[in-house]
Short mmCIF file of C-alpha atoms in Angstrom, two decimals:
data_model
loop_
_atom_site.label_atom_id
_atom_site.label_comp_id
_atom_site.label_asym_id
_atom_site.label_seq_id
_atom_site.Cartn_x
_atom_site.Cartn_y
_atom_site.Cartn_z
CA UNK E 1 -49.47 -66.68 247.87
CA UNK E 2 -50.16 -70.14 248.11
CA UNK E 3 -48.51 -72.96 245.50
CA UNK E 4 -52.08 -73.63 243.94
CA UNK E 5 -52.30 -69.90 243.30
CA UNK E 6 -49.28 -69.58 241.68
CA UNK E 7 -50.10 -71.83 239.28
CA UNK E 8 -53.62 -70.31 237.99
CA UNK E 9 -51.38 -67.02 237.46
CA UNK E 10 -48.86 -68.63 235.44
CA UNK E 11 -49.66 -67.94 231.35
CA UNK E 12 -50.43 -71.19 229.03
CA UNK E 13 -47.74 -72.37 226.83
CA UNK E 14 -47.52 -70.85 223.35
CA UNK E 15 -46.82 -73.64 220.58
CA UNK E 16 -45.27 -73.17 217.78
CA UNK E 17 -44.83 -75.38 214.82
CA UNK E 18 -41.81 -78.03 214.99
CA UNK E 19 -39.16 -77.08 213.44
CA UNK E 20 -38.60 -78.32 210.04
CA UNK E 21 -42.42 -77.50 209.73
CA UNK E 22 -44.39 -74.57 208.87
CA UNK E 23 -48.11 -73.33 208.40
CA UNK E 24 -49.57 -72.47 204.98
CA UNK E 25 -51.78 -69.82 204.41
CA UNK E 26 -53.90 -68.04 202.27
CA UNK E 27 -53.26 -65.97 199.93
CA UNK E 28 -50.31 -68.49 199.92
CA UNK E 29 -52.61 -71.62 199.53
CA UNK E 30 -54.80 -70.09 196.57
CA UNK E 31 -51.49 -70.66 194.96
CA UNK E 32 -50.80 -74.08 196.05
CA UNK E 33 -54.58 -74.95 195.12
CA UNK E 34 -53.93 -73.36 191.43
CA UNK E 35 -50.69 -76.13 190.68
CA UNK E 36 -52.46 -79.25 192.64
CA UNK E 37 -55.34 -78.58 190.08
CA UNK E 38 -53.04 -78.00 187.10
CA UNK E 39 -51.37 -81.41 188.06
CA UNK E 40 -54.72 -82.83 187.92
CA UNK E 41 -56.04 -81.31 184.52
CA UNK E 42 -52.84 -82.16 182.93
CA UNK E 43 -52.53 -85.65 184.46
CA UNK E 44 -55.85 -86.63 183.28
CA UNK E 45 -55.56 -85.49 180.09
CA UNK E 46 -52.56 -88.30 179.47
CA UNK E 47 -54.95 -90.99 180.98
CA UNK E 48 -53.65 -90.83 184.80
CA UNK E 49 -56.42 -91.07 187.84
CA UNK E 50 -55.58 -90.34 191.15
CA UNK E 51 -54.40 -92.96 193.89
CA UNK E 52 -54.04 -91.92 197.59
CA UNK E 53 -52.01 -94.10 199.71
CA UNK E 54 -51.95 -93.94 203.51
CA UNK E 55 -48.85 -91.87 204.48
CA UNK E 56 -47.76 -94.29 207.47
CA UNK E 57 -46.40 -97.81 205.61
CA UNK E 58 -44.88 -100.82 207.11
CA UNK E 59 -40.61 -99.64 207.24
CA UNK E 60 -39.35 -102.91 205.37
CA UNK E 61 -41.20 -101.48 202.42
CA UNK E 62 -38.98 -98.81 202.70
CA UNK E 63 -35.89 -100.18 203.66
CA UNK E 64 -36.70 -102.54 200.31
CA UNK E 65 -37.66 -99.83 197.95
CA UNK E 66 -35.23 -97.17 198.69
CA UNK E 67 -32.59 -99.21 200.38
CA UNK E 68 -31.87 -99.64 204.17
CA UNK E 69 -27.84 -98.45 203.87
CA UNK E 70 -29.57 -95.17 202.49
CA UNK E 71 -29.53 -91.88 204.40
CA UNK E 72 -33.34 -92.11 203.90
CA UNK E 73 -34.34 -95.21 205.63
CA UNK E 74 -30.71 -95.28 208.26
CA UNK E 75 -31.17 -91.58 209.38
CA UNK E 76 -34.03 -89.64 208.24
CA UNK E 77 -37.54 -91.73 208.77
CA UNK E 78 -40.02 -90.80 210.91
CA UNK E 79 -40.10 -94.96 212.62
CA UNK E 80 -41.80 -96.15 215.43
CA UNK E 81 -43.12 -99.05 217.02
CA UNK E 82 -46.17 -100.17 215.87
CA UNK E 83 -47.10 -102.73 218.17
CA UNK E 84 -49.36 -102.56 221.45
CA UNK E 85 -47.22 -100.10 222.99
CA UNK E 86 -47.55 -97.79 219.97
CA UNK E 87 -49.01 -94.98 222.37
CA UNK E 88 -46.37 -95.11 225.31
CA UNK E 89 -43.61 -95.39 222.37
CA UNK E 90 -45.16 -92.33 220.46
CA UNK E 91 -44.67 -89.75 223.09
CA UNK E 92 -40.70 -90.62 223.36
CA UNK E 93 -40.84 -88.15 220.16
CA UNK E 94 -40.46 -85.13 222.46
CA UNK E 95 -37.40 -87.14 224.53
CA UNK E 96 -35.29 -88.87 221.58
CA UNK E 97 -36.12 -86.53 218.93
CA UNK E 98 -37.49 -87.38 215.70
CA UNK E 99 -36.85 -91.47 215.84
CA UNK E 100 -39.04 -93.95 218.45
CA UNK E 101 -36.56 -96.50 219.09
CA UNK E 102 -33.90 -97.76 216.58
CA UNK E 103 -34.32 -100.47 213.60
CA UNK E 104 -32.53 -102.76 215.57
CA UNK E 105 -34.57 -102.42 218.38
CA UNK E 106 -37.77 -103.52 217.21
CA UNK E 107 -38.91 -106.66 215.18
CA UNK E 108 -39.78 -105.43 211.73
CA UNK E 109 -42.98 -107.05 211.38
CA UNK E 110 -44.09 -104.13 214.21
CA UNK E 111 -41.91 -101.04 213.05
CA UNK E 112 -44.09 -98.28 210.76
CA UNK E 113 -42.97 -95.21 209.22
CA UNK E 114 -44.29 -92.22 207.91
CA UNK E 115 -43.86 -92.42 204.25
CA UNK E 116 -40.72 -90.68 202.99
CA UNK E 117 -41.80 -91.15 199.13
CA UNK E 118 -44.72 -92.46 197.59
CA UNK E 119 -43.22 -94.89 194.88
CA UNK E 120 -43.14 -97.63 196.54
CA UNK E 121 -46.13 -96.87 198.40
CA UNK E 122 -47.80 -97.15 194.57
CA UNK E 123 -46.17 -99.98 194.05
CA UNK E 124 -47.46 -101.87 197.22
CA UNK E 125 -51.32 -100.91 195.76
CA UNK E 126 -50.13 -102.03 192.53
CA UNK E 127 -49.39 -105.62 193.93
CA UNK E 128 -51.79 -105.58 196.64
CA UNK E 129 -54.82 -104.83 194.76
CA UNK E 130 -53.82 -106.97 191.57
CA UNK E 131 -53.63 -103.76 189.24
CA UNK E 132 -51.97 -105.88 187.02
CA UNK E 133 -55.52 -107.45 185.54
CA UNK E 134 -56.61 -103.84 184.73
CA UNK E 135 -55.32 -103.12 181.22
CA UNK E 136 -52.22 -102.28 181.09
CA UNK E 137 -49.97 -100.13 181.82
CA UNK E 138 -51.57 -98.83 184.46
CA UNK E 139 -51.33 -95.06 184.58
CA UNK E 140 -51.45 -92.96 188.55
CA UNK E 141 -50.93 -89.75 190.15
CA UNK E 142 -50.62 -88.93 193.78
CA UNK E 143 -49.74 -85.49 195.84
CA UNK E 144 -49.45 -85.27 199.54
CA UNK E 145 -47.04 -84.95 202.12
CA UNK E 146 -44.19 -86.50 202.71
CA UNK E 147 -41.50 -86.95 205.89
CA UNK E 148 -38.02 -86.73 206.83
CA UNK E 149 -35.85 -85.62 209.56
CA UNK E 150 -33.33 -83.77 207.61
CA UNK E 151 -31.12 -80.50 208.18
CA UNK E 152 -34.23 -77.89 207.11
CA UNK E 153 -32.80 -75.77 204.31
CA UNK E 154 -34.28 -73.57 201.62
CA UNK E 155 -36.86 -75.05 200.05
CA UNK E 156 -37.15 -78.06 202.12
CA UNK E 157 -38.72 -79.17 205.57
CA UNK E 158 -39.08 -82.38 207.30
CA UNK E 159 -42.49 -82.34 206.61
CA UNK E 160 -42.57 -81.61 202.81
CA UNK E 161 -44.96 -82.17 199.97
CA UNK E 162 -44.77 -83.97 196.60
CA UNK E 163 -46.88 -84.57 193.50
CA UNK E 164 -45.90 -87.34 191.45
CA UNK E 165 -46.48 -90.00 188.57
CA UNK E 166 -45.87 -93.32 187.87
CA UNK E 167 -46.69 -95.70 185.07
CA UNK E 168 -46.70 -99.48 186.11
CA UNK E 169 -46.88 -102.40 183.55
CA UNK E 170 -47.34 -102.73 179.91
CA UNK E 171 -43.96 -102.80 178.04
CA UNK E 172 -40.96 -100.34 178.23
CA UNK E 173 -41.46 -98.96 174.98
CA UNK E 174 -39.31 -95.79 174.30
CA UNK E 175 -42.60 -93.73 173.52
CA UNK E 176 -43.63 -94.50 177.22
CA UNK E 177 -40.94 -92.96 178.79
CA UNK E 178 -41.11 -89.34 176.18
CA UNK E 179 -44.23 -89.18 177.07
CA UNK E 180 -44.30 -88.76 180.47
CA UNK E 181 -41.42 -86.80 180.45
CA UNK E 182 -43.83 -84.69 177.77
CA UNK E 183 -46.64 -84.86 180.29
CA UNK E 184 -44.18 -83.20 182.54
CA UNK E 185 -43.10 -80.47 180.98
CA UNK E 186 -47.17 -79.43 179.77
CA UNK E 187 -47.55 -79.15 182.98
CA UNK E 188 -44.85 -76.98 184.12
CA UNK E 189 -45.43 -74.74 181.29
CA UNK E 190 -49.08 -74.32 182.66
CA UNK E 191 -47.87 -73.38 185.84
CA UNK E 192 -45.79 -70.58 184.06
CA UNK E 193 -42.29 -71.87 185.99
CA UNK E 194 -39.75 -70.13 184.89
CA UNK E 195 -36.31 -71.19 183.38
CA UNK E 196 -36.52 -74.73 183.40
CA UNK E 197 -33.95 -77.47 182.05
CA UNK E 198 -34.31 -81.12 181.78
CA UNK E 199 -31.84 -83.10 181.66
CA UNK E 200 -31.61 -87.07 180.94
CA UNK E 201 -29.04 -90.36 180.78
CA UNK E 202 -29.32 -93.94 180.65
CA UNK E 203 -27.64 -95.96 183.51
CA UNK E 204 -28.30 -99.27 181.44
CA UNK E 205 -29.71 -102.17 183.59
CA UNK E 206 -27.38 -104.69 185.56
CA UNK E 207 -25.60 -106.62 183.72
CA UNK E 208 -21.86 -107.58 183.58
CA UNK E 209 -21.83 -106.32 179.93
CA UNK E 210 -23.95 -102.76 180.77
CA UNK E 211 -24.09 -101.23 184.35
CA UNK E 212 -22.46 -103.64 186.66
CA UNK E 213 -19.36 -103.69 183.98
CA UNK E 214 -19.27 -100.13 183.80
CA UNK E 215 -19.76 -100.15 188.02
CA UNK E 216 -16.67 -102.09 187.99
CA UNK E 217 -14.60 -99.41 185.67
CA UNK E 218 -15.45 -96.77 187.87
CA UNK E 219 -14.69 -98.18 190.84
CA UNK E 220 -11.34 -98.67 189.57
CA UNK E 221 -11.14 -95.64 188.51
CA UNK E 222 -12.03 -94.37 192.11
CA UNK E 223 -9.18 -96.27 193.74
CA UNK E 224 -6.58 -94.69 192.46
CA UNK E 225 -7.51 -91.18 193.45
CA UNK E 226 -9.30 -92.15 196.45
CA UNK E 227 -6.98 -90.15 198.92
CA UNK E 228 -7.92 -87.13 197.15
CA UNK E 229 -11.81 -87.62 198.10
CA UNK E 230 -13.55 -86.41 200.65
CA UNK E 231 -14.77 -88.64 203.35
CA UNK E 232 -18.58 -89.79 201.94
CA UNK E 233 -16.83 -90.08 198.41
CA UNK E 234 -14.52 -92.65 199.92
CA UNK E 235 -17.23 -94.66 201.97
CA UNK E 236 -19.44 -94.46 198.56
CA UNK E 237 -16.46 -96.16 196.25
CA UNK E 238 -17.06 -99.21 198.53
CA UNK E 239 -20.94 -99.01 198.91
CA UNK E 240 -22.10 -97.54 196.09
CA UNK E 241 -19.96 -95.91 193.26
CA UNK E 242 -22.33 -94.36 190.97
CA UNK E 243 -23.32 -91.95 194.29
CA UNK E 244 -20.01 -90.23 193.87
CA UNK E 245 -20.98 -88.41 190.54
CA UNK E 246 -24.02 -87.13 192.44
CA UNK E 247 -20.88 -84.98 194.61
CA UNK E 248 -21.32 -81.50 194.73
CA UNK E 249 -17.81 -80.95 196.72
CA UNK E 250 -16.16 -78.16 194.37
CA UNK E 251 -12.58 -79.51 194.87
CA UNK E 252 -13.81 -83.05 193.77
CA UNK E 253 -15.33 -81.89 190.36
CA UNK E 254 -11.85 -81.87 188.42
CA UNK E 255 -11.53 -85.65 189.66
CA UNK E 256 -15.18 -86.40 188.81
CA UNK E 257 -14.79 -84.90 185.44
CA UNK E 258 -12.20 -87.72 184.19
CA UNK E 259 -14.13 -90.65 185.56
CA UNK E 260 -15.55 -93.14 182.83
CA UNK E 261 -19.00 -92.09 181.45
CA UNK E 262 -21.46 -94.58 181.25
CA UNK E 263 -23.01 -93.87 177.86
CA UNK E 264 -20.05 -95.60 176.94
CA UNK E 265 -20.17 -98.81 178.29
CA UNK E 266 -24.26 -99.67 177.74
CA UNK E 267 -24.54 -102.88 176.04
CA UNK E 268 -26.25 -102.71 172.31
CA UNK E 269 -30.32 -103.02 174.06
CA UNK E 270 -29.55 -100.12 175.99
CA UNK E 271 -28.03 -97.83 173.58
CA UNK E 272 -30.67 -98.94 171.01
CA UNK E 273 -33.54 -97.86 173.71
CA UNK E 274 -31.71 -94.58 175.10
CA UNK E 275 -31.23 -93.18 171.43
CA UNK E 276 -35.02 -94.14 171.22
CA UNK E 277 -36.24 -92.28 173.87
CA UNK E 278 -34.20 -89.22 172.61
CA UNK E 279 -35.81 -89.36 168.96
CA UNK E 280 -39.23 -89.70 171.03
CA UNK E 281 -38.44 -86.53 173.02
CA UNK E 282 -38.02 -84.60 169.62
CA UNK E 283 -40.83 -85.80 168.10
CA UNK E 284 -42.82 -84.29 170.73
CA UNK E 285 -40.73 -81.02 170.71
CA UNK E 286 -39.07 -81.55 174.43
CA UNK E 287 -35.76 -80.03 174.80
CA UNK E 288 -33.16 -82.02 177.17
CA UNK E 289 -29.49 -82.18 177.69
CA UNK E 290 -27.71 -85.04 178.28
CA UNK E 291 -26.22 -85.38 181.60
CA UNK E 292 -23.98 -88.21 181.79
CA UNK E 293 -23.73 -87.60 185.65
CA UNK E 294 -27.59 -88.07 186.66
CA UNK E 295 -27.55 -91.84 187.89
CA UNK E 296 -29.57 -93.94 190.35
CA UNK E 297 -28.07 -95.97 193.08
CA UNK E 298 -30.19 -99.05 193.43
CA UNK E 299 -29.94 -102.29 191.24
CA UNK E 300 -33.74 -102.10 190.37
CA UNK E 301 -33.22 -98.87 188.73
CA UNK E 302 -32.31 -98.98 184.40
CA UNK E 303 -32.36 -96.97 181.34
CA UNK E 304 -33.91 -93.87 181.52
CA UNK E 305 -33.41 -90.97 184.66
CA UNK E 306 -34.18 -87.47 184.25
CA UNK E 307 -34.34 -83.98 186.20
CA UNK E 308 -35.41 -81.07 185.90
CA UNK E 309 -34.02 -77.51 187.48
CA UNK E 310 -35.97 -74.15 187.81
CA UNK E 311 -34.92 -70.73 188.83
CA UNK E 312 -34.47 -69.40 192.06
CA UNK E 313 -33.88 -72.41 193.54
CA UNK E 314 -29.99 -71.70 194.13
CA UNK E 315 -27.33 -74.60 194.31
CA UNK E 316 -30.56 -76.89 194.91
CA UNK E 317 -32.43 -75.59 191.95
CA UNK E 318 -34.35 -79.42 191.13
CA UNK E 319 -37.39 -79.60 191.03
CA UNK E 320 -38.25 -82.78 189.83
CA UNK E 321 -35.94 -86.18 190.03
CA UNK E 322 -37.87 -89.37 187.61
CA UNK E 323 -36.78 -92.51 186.12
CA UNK E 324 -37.33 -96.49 185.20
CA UNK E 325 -37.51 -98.63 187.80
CA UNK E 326 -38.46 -102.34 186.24
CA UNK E 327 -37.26 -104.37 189.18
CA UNK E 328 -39.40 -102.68 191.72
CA UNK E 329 -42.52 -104.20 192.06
CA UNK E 330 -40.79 -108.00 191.50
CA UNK E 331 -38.29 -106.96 194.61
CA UNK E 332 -41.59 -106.19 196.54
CA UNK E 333 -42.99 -109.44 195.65
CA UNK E 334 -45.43 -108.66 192.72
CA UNK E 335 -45.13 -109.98 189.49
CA UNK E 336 -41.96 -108.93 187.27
CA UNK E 337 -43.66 -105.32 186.17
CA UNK E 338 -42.01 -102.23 183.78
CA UNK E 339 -42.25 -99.14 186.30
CA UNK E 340 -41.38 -95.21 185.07
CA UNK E 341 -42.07 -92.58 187.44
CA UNK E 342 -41.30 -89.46 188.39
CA UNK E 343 -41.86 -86.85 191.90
CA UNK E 344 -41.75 -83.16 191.60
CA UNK E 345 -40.83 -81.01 195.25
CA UNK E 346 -44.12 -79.07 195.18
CA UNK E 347 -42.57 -76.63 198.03
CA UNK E 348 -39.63 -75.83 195.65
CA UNK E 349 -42.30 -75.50 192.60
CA UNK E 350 -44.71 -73.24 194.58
CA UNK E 351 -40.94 -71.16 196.16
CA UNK E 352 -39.45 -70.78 192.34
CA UNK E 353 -42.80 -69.59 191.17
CA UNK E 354 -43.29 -67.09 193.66
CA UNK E 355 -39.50 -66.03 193.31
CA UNK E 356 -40.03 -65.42 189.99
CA UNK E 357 -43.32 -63.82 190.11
CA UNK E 358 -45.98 -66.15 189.47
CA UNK E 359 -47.50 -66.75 192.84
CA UNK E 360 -50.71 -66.08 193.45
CA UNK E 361 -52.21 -62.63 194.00
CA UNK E 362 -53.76 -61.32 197.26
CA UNK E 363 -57.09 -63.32 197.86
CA UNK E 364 -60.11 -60.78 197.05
CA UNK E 365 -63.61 -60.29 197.09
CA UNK E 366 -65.60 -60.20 194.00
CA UNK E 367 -68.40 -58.53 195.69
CA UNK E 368 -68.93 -56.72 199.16
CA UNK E 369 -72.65 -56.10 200.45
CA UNK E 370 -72.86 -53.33 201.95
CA UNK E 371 -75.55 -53.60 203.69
CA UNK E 372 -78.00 -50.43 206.05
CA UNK E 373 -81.15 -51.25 208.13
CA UNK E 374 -82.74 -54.51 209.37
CA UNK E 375 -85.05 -54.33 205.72
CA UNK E 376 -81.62 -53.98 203.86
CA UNK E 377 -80.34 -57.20 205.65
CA UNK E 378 -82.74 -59.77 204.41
CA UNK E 379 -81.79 -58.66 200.89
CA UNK E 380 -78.69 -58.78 201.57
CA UNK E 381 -78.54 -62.03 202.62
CA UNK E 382 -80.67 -63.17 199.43
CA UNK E 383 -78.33 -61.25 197.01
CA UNK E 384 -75.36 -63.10 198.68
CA UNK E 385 -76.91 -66.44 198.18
CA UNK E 386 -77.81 -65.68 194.66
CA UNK E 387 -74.10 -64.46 194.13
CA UNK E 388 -72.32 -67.14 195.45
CA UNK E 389 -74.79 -69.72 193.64
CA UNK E 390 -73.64 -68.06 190.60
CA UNK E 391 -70.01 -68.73 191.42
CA UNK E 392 -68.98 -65.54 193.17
CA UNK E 393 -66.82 -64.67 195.90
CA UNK E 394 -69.22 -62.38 198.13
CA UNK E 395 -68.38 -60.49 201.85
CA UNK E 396 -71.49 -60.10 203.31
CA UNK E 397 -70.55 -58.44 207.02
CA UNK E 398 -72.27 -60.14 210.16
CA UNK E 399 -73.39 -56.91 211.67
CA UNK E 400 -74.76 -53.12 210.41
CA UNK E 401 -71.42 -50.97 209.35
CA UNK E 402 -71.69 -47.09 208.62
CA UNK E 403 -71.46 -46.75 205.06
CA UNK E 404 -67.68 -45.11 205.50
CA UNK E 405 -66.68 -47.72 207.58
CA UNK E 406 -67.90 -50.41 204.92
CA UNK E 407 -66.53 -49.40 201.65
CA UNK E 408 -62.94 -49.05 203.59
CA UNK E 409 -63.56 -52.70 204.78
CA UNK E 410 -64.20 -53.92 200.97
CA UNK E 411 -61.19 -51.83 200.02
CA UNK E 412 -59.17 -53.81 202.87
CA UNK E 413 -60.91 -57.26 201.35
CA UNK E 414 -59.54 -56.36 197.65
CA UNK E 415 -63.04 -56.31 196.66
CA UNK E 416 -63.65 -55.62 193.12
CA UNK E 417 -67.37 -54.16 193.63
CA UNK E 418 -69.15 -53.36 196.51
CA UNK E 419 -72.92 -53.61 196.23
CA UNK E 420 -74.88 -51.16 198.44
CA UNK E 421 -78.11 -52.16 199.27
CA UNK E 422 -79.95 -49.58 201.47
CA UNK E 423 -83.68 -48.74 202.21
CA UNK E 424 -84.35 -46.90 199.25
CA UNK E 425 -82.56 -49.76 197.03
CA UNK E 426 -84.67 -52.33 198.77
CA UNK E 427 -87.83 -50.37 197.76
CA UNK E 428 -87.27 -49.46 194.16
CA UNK E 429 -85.54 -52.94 193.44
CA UNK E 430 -82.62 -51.01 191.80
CA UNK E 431 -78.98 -52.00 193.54
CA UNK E 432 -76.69 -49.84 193.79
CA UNK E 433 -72.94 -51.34 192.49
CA UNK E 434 -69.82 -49.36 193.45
CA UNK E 435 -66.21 -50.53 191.50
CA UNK E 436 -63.86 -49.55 193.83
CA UNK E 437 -61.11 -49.29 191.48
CA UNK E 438 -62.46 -45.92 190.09
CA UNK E 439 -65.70 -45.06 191.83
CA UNK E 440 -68.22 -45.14 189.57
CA UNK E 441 -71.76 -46.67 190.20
CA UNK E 442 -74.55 -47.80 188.63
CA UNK E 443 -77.80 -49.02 189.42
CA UNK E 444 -79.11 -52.61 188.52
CA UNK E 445 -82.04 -54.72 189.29
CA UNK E 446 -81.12 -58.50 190.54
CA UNK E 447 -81.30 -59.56 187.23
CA UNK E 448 -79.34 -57.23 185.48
CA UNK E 449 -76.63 -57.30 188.15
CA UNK E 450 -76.23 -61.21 187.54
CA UNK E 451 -75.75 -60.19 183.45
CA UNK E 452 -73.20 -57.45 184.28
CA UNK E 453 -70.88 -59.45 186.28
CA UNK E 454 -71.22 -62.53 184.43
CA UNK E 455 -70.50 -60.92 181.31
CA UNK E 456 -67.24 -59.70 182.80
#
C-alpha cells in the first residue's frame, strides 16, 4: 500500500475540550439561563443596567488593577502578544502551554490578555466613556466568562464564568454599601441557594493611623513566629502581610488565631463607617458575621469586604468575594471615584444548587403533535405555529410516525400532552389531546385547546 494510501485510511482526530474547560448542556443550561435572568430581574430592580466589556483587555490594566506580584497577573493570565505577529505568536499556545511569551518579553504597550475579572474592566468604561457626567453613582452589572490557567479543581476551570456588580461614584455612604450587599442576598434567595452565610470586616483605608499602622503590627507580629510558617506565609510577611490570614494551612491556624485583629486598630472614620454599615445591614434584615480575617491585599482596597459561602461547595464553599475599592479608578487614571463591587462564581452557584437540589429539571415538551397522513400534516404544522406563538414548547416530528411509535417519542421528550391530529380530527375540527401522565383524552377545537392550556 502506497504512503498516500495510508493516509486516506488513517481516522480524523477526535477533539476534546482543553482541559480546565468543559461543554454545557441542556437540561444543564435551562438552569444556567434561570440564575443569569434572576441576576437580571433582581439587578434592575436596585437601578443596575447591564455593561458588557470585551473579554480580551490591554495586560497593564491588569497588572494595575489586581497587581502584577499577584498569582493572577505573574502565573495565571491567558497573555499574548498583540502586535503584528499576533497570529504566528497565537499558535505557540499548543507548544508553551497556556502563556504566549513572558511579560518580560514583550513591550507592554503590545501584550493583551484575556480578562481574568471584570472590575477593572468596568472601571476602564467608567473612565473611558466619562460615566462620571451621568448622575451619579453610577450603578452596572456584567456576567460572562472569565480566564485563568489554574490547577482545575471542583468547582472551578480555567475558563470560568462570573456575574457581578459594581457601583462607581457618588459618595461612600454606609447605606450604599448595605444595600448592595441586600441586593445580593434577594437574589440568592430567588435562586433558592441553600445554606448561605455572609460574612463582613473593615480593613480601614491606608493610613499610618488605620491600615498601614495596623500592617505594621502584624508584620511584627509575623516575625517572631516566622520559622513556624509555611513557605508562602513567609514570602507573604515580606510582600504582603494581610495575605497570611487568608491561610488555610491547618497547622498555621493556632498561630493565625493570636495575630492582631484589625477592628482594633481602625482610626475613629473607619470605625464610625464600619458600625454604620452594620446598623444598615439590620435595618434591611441581612444577617452577617463578622470575620475579622476576610481582608484585601491591595492599597486601593478600604472599609468594607464581604463573602459569602453556600453548601456543597466543600473547603471552597464561596461563592461570592465583594468589597470597596475607592482608589481604583484614580490608580487607572480617572478621576478620584468611590467604587463597591462585588463577583459571584456562577459555576460554584449553578454546582451548590444542583448539589442541593435546585437545578433545573429535565427539559420537556409542553406539547407533541402527533401527527397521521399528508392532510394531518398541514394542520399540524398550523397548530404548531399557533402553539408556539402562544408561548409553548411544541415537538412537531419532521416525518409520518406510527401512532405507537409517536406517543413513546413524546414520552422520551417529557412531553406533558401529546396532541393527535389524524384524518378524522382534521375533518370534524375536533383535536384530539392525550396527557401522558395518566392517559386520558379529550377532544377540543383550536380554540378551545388554546383556553385549556392557557388556563393551566
Amino acid at each position: 500500500m502506497s504512503e498516500g494510501a495510508a493516509k486516506k485510511e488513517e481516522k480524523p482526530r477526535k477533539f476534546q475540550a482543553i482541559r480546565g474547560t468543559r461543554d454545557l448542556l441542556p437540561p444543564e443550561t435551562a438552569l444556567w439561563n434561570r440564575v443569569e435572568q434572576t441576576a437580571r430581574e433582581v439587578f434592575a430592580t436596585f437601578g443596575y443596567g447591564e455593561i458588557r466589556p470585551p473579554v480580551i483587555e490591554p495586560t497593564e490594566l491588569f497588572a494595575r488593577a489586581v497587581g502584577g506580584d499577584t498569582d493572577i497577573v505573574s502565573k495565571e493570565m491567558y497573555t499574548f502578544d498583540g502586535a503584528a505577529e499576533f497570529s504566528s505568536r497565537f499558535r505557540e499556545i499548543g507548544e508553551r502551554g497556556s502563556r504566549v511569551g513572558t511579560l518580560a518579553e514583550m513591550a507592554p504597550e503590545e501584550m493583551i490578555s484575556l480578562r481574568p475579572e471584570a472590575t477593572a474592566s468596568v472601571c476602564r468604561a467608567y473612565i473611558e466613556h466619562h460615566m462620571q457626567q451621568l448622575p451619579q453613582p453610577v450603578k452596572l452589572y456584567y456576567m460572562g466568562p472569565m480566564f485563568r490557567r489554574e490547577r482545575p479543581q471542583k468547582g472551578r476551570y480555567r475558563q470560568f464564568y462570573q456575574i457581578g456588580a459594581e457601583i462607581l461614584g457618588g459618595p461612600d455612604a454606609p447605606a450604599i454599601d448595605a444595600e448592595l450587599i441586600e441586593m445580593l442576598m434577594t437574589f440568592f434567595d430567588k435562586c433558592g441557594l441553600q445554606g448561605t452565610e455572609l460574612s463582613i470586616n473593615s480593613i480601614g483605608h491606608a493610613a499610618d493611623n488605620c491600615r498601614r499602622g495596623y500592617v505594621a503590627k502584624l508584620k511584627a507580629e509575623l516575625e517572631k513566629v516566622k520559622d513556624k510558617l509555611g513557605a508562602d506565609s513567609q514570602r507573604r510577611i515580606e510582600t504582603n502581610p494581610l495575605r497570611v490570614l487568608d491561610s488555610k494551612l491547618e497547622h498555621e491556624q493556632p498561630i493565625i488565631a493570636t495575630l492582631p485583629h484589625i477592628a482594633d486598630h481602625l482610626c475613629d472614620e473607619c470605625k464610625t463607617h464600619y458600625a454604620a454599615v452594620k446598623h444598615e445591614l439590620e435595618l434591611r434584615g441581612v444577617i452577617y458575621r463578622e470575620n475579622w480575617r476576610l481582608v484585601r491585599g491591595l492599597d486601593y482596597y478600604m472599609r468594607t469586604t464581604f463573602e459569602i459561602t453556600a453548601q456543597g461547595l466543600g473547603s471552597q464553599n464561596a461563592v461570592c468575594g465583594g468589597g470597596r475599592y475607592d482608589g481604583l479608578v484614580e490608580l487607572l487614571g480617572g478621576p478620584p471615584t468611590k467604587g463597591i463591587g462585588f463577583a459571584i462564581g456562577e459555576d460554584r452557584l449553578i454546582l451548590s444548587l444542583q448539589e442541593s437540589g435546585k437545578g433545573a429539571a429535565p427539559q420537556g415538551r409542553d406539547v407533541y403533535i402527533a401527527w397521521m397522513g399528508e392532510r394531518a400534516y398541514a394542520t399540524a404544522v398550523r397548530a404548531a405555529k399557533t402553539l408556539r406563538k402562544a408561548g409553548f414548547s411544541v415537538e412537531l416530528p419532521p416525518t409520518e410516525l406510527k401512532f405507537g411509535k409517536a406517543i413513546e417519542r413524546a414520552s422520551k421528550l417529557g412531553s406533558r400532552f401529546a396532541l393527535i391530529l389524524g384524518d378524522n380530527e382534521v375533518a370534524d375540527g375536533q383535536w384530539t389531546l392525550k396527557t401522558l401522565a395518566d392517559g386520558s383524552q379529550q377532544k377540543l377545537t383550536e380554540q378551545a385547546l388554546l383556553e385549556y392550556l392557557n388556563g393551566l
